[in-house]
Every structure is written in C-alpha cells, then in structure tokens.
Amino acid sequence: MDTIAAIATAPGRGAIGILRISGPSAVDVLDRVFTPRGKTPLRDRQPGTLIYGDLRDGSGALIDRCLATFSIAPHSYTGEDTAELQCHGSAAALRAGLEALFQAGARQAGPGEFTRRAFLNGKLDLVQAEAVIDLIDAETDQAAKNAAGQLTGAMSRRINEIYDQLVDLMAHFHAVLDYPDEDIDPFESREISQYAASAAGDLAALEATYRRGRQLTEGVATAIVGAPNAGKSSLLNALLGYERAIVTDIPGTTRDTVEEKAQLGGVLLRLIDTAGLRDTADAVERLGVARSRAALERAELALVVLDGSRPFNDQDRAVLAAASAAERVLVLVNKADLPQKIDLSALSEYECLSVSAKTQAGLPELERRVGQLFAQNGAPSGQLLTNARQAEAVGRAAQRLRGVQSALDAGMPPDAVLADVEDALDALGQVTGRQVSEDITDRIFSRFCVGK
C-alpha cells in the first residue's frame, strides 16, 4: 500500500494547521521534509513525542518552523506508520507543506482514506468508522456523546454479542450433524426457537432507536405553518437569530419552503418555514401551499402560528386541521406585543404558548417545551442507531430471526430454517463490517472529508 498525505484541518485561517501522513514510507517522507532542531536525528527520536524543527521544500527553502510526531505500525490510528506536522494555520504554508510531502513520495489522500485504512487494518469496525463522521458532523452535545460512545465500541459490543451467539448456535448444529458419534449435546428446535425470539426482540428494540438517532443527527422535522401574515417567517428569523426569510406586510410573500437548522432546548430542529395556508388563484403560491401541506405530513412537530392581534377565524381553523397531519402540534399565539383579540377558548384542545416574534417574548418557554418533548434520555451514549444503512440491516436481521421462530413453531426441522440464521448473520455483519461489500465501504467513506 502506498503512502498518503493530506491537510487534516479545516480550510481557512487558524492558529494551527495539521498535515497528516500514513503508509509504509510515512517516516521516510517526514524525514525528507522535516529537520529537528538539535543534534538528534529524527529516526533516533522516540515515537509519539513532539519534535520541534523546520519544514522545508525540495529545494531546502524554509516553509515553517513547526512540531512533528510519528508513530510506528501497528500503534497508530490507521494501523500503519503515520506522521503529523503541526504547523501554523496559514493556508499558503499548508499548501506548500503538502506539495513538499508529494515531492518526497506521498500522494494525495482521498476522502476518508485515513479512517478507511484504520477499518481495513482492524483498528476500527464499520460502526466505529461511521461514528467518526457522525462526531465530526455533530451539531448538539447529545449527538456528539452518542457518536463518541459508538467510537468506543458501545454499539459494536451490543451487535457482536448477538452475532457471536448466533455463530455458536450454527457451530453447535454443524457439530452435531458432522460428528454424530461424538458425545455432543443434541441440537433441539426449542433451543434455536427460544434464542431466535430473544435475539429478534433485542434487534427490534435496537432498530427502534433509529428514530431518536436520526433526530440527533438530522434534526426534528419541524414545520412552521399558519395563515398568511401570521408571523411565520418572523418566527423563523427570531429562532435562527438572523434574517433568513423575507418579511413583509404583503400576504403570500413566502412562495416556497425555507429550511434551516436551529437548536432549541438542546434539541436540533430542522425548521421548515412554509407558505401561508390559504386558497389562492396564484399558480405559484398554490405550488407553495401544496409543498407546505407535504411538509406537514413529514413533520414530527408542527409549530402553528396564529395572529393573536385578530379574532380566530375559519382560516385559522383550517390551518389547525391541516396541522393534525404532524405527529406533535404546538400552537404559538404570535404578536403578544399587540393588543390581543383572539379567543383562546377556541384553542382549548391544543397546547398554546403566547409569543412575540418581534420582541422574542415567550421564546424561552418555547425552547423549554421543545426540550421536554424531545429530551434524549433513557439511552446510554452510543446505543442509538444513527443512519439508515445500519437500521435497515438490523431490521432485516430481526425479520429473518422472526421467520426462524415462526417456521419452527410450525413444525419445520432446524436444518430447514438455518438459512435464515445465516441471512441474519450476514445482515449483522454488514453493520459492523464483518461481511461487507466494496461498494458499501465506498459509499460510507465518500461521506468523509479529505484528511480524515
């Protein structure tokens, strides 16, 4: 395998910029571009220590005075010889340093290639590798904690326990079949039926965590709906803290859905500002209204914005009826800074909060309530599935094991159903990477940034 190099820090100006190297020639490449300060040569230094010195290009010109470190396989992130240069965060200096590494024998790393090598060299399994990008992308404390838990193996241990027990079950069956004269405990249908039921239940419970895991990584789909000029776009801007949506006194200004993310009460919301729900002759506005209704059908939370400065009317009633398509509904009686004319008795069946998008009155209470509705409690860090690939494979394994139990309960012999056990093993192996195709790994690591 060849030696790769990349800039490992984000683009732009910063205090520190890191150049990363991995591969069989990593230390040689570092030795060609980096000269330690002092009399001790690089190769006589202790691996894992920071070394102060000069980074130079192929002609010997100084690029930066920086720190370097190296590790020897297999004691590194990738399982290969690795090295890092901790430079000043100048984009120009980092580009020059990377070019020097290329001239010294390294090549440009692809997206996720360092972590891919860690996976291929057995330093991480596939769940842990995917947790790396989840940790990089985490937008809330809870998302970061779950990713960190997966990175330390919490999810892998849970899946591997079921996988290993299924392997033991298969081994017992084949031992009885292949060595009938040996003193081996007989294989009974009841044994596999009981375990299949237990494992299927555990996997179904694990699959059910995907909903919460997806909310952590993608945000709770939240549709902001209401009649025209109720203050939906003003509310979006207030929650985001900047002017994202156009606000005017002209009804129908919002013609399409506007989507942004914001944190409320420690919960990541995927806020969708929608066109005002009303009957209209305007063809473009009708398309916007149709998209608003579609957003409601997908929403896990609907924030229904009503104008509290005017009486409750049939249009508001229609908005509330449409909002019932969402899983949860909070009614926000907006414009609390103006004299209130709305009859709250008409809203007795809904949870209502009084707010003002203009003055931000009531928004702290909205934040507190969202935190209560979507609190991420009750699951140890790292035990939530966070992507569709993992959830589909876990669900497929559970389905196969439920099929095993049903077939045995119907009187089928064990050898007739063990193919389903093998399918369940294959599905679980795809989660952790024990059994995974090249195209799956390509898709997974394509999500990564270069340098990680």
mmCIF file of N, CA and C in Angstrom, residues 75-145:
data_model
loop_
_atom_site.group_PDB
_atom_site.id
_atom_site.type_symbol
_atom_site.label_atom_id
_atom_site.label_comp_id
_atom_site.label_asym_id
_atom_site.label_seq_id
_atom_site.Cartn_x
_atom_site.Cartn_y
_atom_site.Cartn_z
ATOM 1 N N HIS A 75 0.888 0.669 16.086
ATOM 2 C CA HIS A 75 0.458 1.549 17.180
ATOM 3 C C HIS A 75 0.132 2.942 16.642
ATOM 4 N N SER A 76 -0.921 3.014 15.831
ATOM 5 C CA SER A 76 -1.334 4.287 15.251
ATOM 6 C C SER A 76 -2.816 4.217 14.903
ATOM 7 N N TYR A 77 -3.389 5.348 14.538
ATOM 8 C CA TYR A 77 -4.805 5.413 14.189
ATOM 9 C C TYR A 77 -5.129 4.496 13.006
ATOM 10 N N THR A 78 -4.289 4.511 11.984
ATOM 11 C CA THR A 78 -4.556 3.714 10.786
ATOM 12 C C THR A 78 -4.010 2.292 10.881
ATOM 13 N N GLY A 79 -3.168 2.020 11.864
ATOM 14 C CA GLY A 79 -2.508 0.723 11.939
ATOM 15 C C GLY A 79 -1.252 0.661 11.093
ATOM 16 N N GLU A 80 -0.904 1.775 10.421
ATOM 17 C CA GLU A 80 0.307 1.872 9.603
ATOM 18 C C GLU A 80 1.284 2.829 10.284
ATOM 19 N N ASP A 81 2.478 2.943 9.712
ATOM 20 C CA ASP A 81 3.356 4.033 10.121
ATOM 21 C C ASP A 81 2.652 5.351 9.795
ATOM 22 N N THR A 82 2.646 6.280 10.715
ATOM 23 C CA THR A 82 1.991 7.571 10.485
ATOM 24 C C THR A 82 2.881 8.696 10.985
ATOM 25 N N ALA A 83 2.586 9.912 10.503
ATOM 26 C CA ALA A 83 3.301 11.090 10.956
ATOM 27 C C ALA A 83 2.385 12.302 10.820
ATOM 28 N N GLU A 84 2.642 13.302 11.635
ATOM 29 C CA GLU A 84 1.881 14.553 11.552
ATOM 30 C C GLU A 84 2.832 15.725 11.727
ATOM 31 N N LEU A 85 2.502 16.797 11.016
ATOM 32 C CA LEU A 85 3.192 18.062 11.162
ATOM 33 C C LEU A 85 2.189 19.079 11.676
ATOM 34 N N GLN A 86 2.487 19.683 12.810
ATOM 35 C CA GLN A 86 1.611 20.701 13.388
ATOM 36 C C GLN A 86 2.214 22.063 13.085
ATOM 37 N N CYS A 87 1.633 22.689 12.053
ATOM 38 C CA CYS A 87 2.181 23.931 11.523
ATOM 39 C C CYS A 87 1.353 25.123 11.988
ATOM 40 N N HIS A 88 1.816 26.322 11.640
ATOM 41 C CA HIS A 88 0.977 27.490 11.799
ATOM 42 C C HIS A 88 -0.155 27.399 10.774
ATOM 43 N N GLY A 89 -1.314 27.995 11.110
ATOM 44 C CA GLY A 89 -2.509 27.758 10.303
ATOM 45 C C GLY A 89 -2.620 28.599 9.055
ATOM 46 N N SER A 90 -1.527 28.848 8.371
ATOM 47 C CA SER A 90 -1.551 29.584 7.105
ATOM 48 C C SER A 90 -1.920 28.642 5.972
ATOM 49 N N ALA A 91 -2.957 28.989 5.212
ATOM 50 C CA ALA A 91 -3.363 28.147 4.088
ATOM 51 C C ALA A 91 -2.238 28.011 3.076
ATOM 52 N N ALA A 92 -1.484 29.100 2.855
ATOM 53 C CA ALA A 92 -0.384 29.058 1.893
ATOM 54 C C ALA A 92 0.726 28.132 2.375
ATOM 55 N N ALA A 93 1.065 28.219 3.665
ATOM 56 C CA ALA A 93 2.121 27.359 4.209
ATOM 57 C C ALA A 93 1.707 25.898 4.176
ATOM 58 N N LEU A 94 0.449 25.628 4.469
ATOM 59 C CA LEU A 94 -0.022 24.244 4.441
ATOM 60 C C LEU A 94 0.004 23.681 3.025
ATOM 61 N N ARG A 95 -0.413 24.489 2.053
ATOM 62 C CA ARG A 95 -0.343 24.021 0.665
ATOM 63 C C ARG A 95 1.097 23.739 0.258
ATOM 64 N N ALA A 96 2.011 24.619 0.654
ATOM 65 C CA ALA A 96 3.424 24.401 0.330
ATOM 66 C C ALA A 96 3.952 23.154 1.026
ATOM 67 N N GLY A 97 3.563 22.966 2.286
ATOM 68 C CA GLY A 97 3.991 21.771 3.018
ATOM 69 C C GLY A 97 3.455 20.501 2.388
ATOM 70 N N LEU A 98 2.197 20.526 1.955
ATOM 71 C CA LEU A 98 1.610 19.343 1.312
ATOM 72 C C LEU A 98 2.319 19.040 0.008
ATOM 73 N N GLU A 99 2.641 20.078 -0.764
ATOM 74 C CA GLU A 99 3.366 19.865 -2.016
ATOM 75 C C GLU A 99 4.742 19.261 -1.746
ATOM 76 N N ALA A 100 5.387 19.683 -0.648
ATOM 77 C CA ALA A 100 6.684 19.100 -0.287
ATOM 78 C C ALA A 100 6.544 17.617 0.043
ATOM 79 N N LEU A 101 5.459 17.247 0.712
ATOM 80 C CA LEU A 101 5.217 15.837 1.023
ATOM 81 C C LEU A 101 5.012 15.025 -0.241
ATOM 82 N N PHE A 102 4.325 15.609 -1.231
ATOM 83 C CA PHE A 102 4.138 14.909 -2.510
ATOM 84 C C PHE A 102 5.486 14.701 -3.209
ATOM 85 N N GLN A 103 6.301 15.727 -3.183
ATOM 86 C CA GLN A 103 7.624 15.620 -3.808
ATOM 87 C C GLN A 103 8.492 14.591 -3.091
ATOM 88 N N ALA A 104 8.218 14.378 -1.804
ATOM 89 C CA ALA A 104 9.011 13.427 -1.004
ATOM 90 C C ALA A 104 8.508 11.990 -1.132
ATOM 91 N N GLY A 105 7.424 11.774 -1.886
ATOM 92 C CA GLY A 105 6.997 10.401 -2.143
ATOM 93 C C GLY A 105 5.591 10.036 -1.740
ATOM 94 N N ALA A 106 4.861 10.950 -1.123
ATOM 95 C CA ALA A 106 3.469 10.665 -0.746
ATOM 96 C C ALA A 106 2.538 11.079 -1.885
ATOM 97 N N ARG A 107 1.311 10.617 -1.813
ATOM 98 C CA ARG A 107 0.281 11.055 -2.757
ATOM 99 C C ARG A 107 -0.898 11.635 -1.978
ATOM 100 N N GLN A 108 -1.749 12.349 -2.691
ATOM 101 C CA GLN A 108 -2.911 12.963 -2.058
ATOM 102 C C GLN A 108 -3.875 11.884 -1.550
ATOM 103 N N ALA A 109 -4.283 11.997 -0.293
ATOM 104 C CA ALA A 109 -5.272 11.064 0.273
ATOM 105 C C ALA A 109 -6.653 11.399 -0.265
ATOM 106 N N GLY A 110 -7.480 10.382 -0.430
ATOM 107 C CA GLY A 110 -8.852 10.578 -0.836
ATOM 108 C C GLY A 110 -9.746 10.837 0.372
ATOM 109 N N PRO A 111 -11.022 11.169 0.136
ATOM 110 C CA PRO A 111 -11.947 11.390 1.259
ATOM 111 C C PRO A 111 -12.034 10.162 2.157
ATOM 112 N N GLY A 112 -11.797 10.356 3.450
ATOM 113 C CA GLY A 112 -11.929 9.272 4.415
ATOM 114 C C GLY A 112 -10.888 8.185 4.322
ATOM 115 N N GLU A 113 -9.804 8.418 3.566
ATOM 116 C CA GLU A 113 -8.862 7.315 3.325
ATOM 117 C C GLU A 113 -8.082 6.919 4.576
ATOM 118 N N PHE A 114 -7.830 7.865 5.477
ATOM 119 C CA PHE A 114 -7.134 7.506 6.722
ATOM 120 C C PHE A 114 -8.024 6.586 7.565
ATOM 121 N N THR A 115 -9.291 6.940 7.712
ATOM 122 C CA THR A 115 -10.196 6.108 8.503
ATOM 123 C C THR A 115 -10.487 4.789 7.789
ATOM 124 N N ARG A 116 -10.544 4.815 6.470
ATOM 125 C CA ARG A 116 -10.748 3.569 5.722
ATOM 126 C C ARG A 116 -9.595 2.604 5.980
ATOM 127 N N ARG A 117 -8.379 3.113 6.007
ATOM 128 C CA ARG A 117 -7.233 2.243 6.296
ATOM 129 C C ARG A 117 -7.308 1.713 7.731
ATOM 130 N N ALA A 118 -7.796 2.546 8.644
ATOM 131 C CA ALA A 118 -7.978 2.070 10.020
ATOM 132 C C ALA A 118 -8.972 0.917 10.057
ATOM 133 N N PHE A 119 -10.039 1.008 9.265
ATOM 134 C CA PHE A 119 -11.027 -0.073 9.183
ATOM 135 C C PHE A 119 -10.413 -1.318 8.552
ATOM 136 N N LEU A 120 -9.733 -1.152 7.433
ATOM 137 C CA LEU A 120 -9.151 -2.301 6.731
ATOM 138 C C LEU A 120 -8.062 -2.974 7.556
ATOM 139 N N ASN A 121 -7.396 -2.219 8.404
ATOM 140 C CA ASN A 121 -6.331 -2.783 9.243
ATOM 141 C C ASN A 121 -6.829 -3.246 10.604
ATOM 142 N N GLY A 122 -8.156 -3.234 10.796
ATOM 143 C CA GLY A 122 -8.730 -3.777 12.020
ATOM 144 C C GLY A 122 -8.631 -2.871 13.231
ATOM 145 N N LYS A 123 -8.321 -1.598 13.031
ATOM 146 C CA LYS A 123 -8.255 -0.670 14.160
ATOM 147 C C LYS A 123 -9.645 -0.176 14.564
ATOM 148 N N LEU A 124 -10.564 -0.145 13.612
ATOM 149 C CA LEU A 124 -11.951 0.246 13.841
ATOM 150 C C LEU A 124 -12.849 -0.727 13.099
ATOM 151 N N ASP A 125 -14.049 -0.994 13.631
ATOM 152 C CA ASP A 125 -15.028 -1.694 12.809
ATOM 153 C C ASP A 125 -15.865 -0.644 12.076
ATOM 154 N N LEU A 126 -16.848 -1.089 11.299
ATOM 155 C CA LEU A 126 -17.573 -0.153 10.446
ATOM 156 C C LEU A 126 -18.464 0.797 11.249
ATOM 157 N N VAL A 127 -19.031 0.301 12.340
ATOM 158 C CA VAL A 127 -19.834 1.189 13.205
ATOM 159 C C VAL A 127 -18.956 2.298 13.765
ATOM 160 N N GLN A 128 -17.775 1.954 14.228
ATOM 161 C CA GLN A 128 -16.861 2.957 14.779
ATOM 162 C C GLN A 128 -16.396 3.935 13.704
ATOM 163 N N ALA A 129 -16.143 3.414 12.495
ATOM 164 C CA ALA A 129 -15.724 4.291 11.403
ATOM 165 C C ALA A 129 -16.819 5.309 11.074
ATOM 166 N N GLU A 130 -18.072 4.839 11.026
ATOM 167 C CA GLU A 130 -19.168 5.767 10.748
ATOM 168 C C GLU A 130 -19.365 6.744 11.900
ATOM 169 N N ALA A 131 -19.020 6.327 13.117
ATOM 170 C CA ALA A 131 -19.129 7.225 14.262
ATOM 171 C C ALA A 131 -18.152 8.393 14.147
ATOM 172 N N VAL A 132 -17.039 8.182 13.446
ATOM 173 C CA VAL A 132 -16.071 9.262 13.263
ATOM 174 C C VAL A 132 -16.714 10.426 12.517
ATOM 175 N N ILE A 133 -17.399 10.132 11.404
ATOM 176 C CA ILE A 133 -18.019 11.214 10.633
ATOM 177 C C ILE A 133 -19.212 11.782 11.386
ATOM 178 N N ASP A 134 -19.926 10.940 12.153
ATOM 179 C CA ASP A 134 -21.025 11.460 12.974
ATOM 180 C C ASP A 134 -20.498 12.445 14.024
ATOM 181 N N LEU A 135 -19.331 12.140 14.586
ATOM 182 C CA LEU A 135 -18.746 13.035 15.589
ATOM 183 C C LEU A 135 -18.309 14.352 14.951
ATOM 184 N N ILE A 136 -17.751 14.263 13.761
ATOM 185 C CA ILE A 136 -17.343 15.476 13.047
ATOM 186 C C ILE A 136 -18.558 16.341 12.722
ATOM 187 N N ASP A 137 -19.652 15.682 12.332
ATOM 188 C CA ASP A 137 -20.855 16.402 11.899
ATOM 189 C C ASP A 137 -21.787 16.786 13.049
ATOM 190 N N ALA A 138 -21.497 16.327 14.275
ATOM 191 C CA ALA A 138 -22.416 16.527 15.397
ATOM 192 C C ALA A 138 -22.699 18.015 15.621
ATOM 193 N N GLU A 139 -23.994 18.337 15.777
ATOM 194 C CA GLU A 139 -24.405 19.724 15.984
ATOM 195 C C GLU A 139 -24.957 19.970 17.384
ATOM 196 N N THR A 140 -25.101 18.922 18.183
ATOM 197 C CA THR A 140 -25.568 19.076 19.556
ATOM 198 C C THR A 140 -24.692 18.241 20.484
ATOM 199 N N ASP A 141 -24.756 18.542 21.778
ATOM 200 C CA ASP A 141 -23.993 17.772 22.760
ATOM 201 C C ASP A 141 -24.408 16.305 22.744
ATOM 202 N N GLN A 142 -25.730 16.052 22.636
ATOM 203 C CA GLN A 142 -26.226 14.677 22.652
ATOM 204 C C GLN A 142 -25.730 13.903 21.431
ATOM 205 N N ALA A 143 -25.699 14.543 20.269
ATOM 206 C CA ALA A 143 -25.198 13.871 19.064
ATOM 207 C C ALA A 143 -23.720 13.526 19.219
ATOM 208 N N ALA A 144 -22.955 14.453 19.801
ATOM 209 C CA ALA A 144 -21.527 14.199 20.000
ATOM 210 C C ALA A 144 -21.310 13.060 20.994
ATOM 211 N N LYS A 145 -22.112 13.021 22.067
ATOM 212 C CA LYS A 145 -21.971 11.958 23.064
ATOM 213 C C LYS A 145 -22.308 10.596 22.475
#
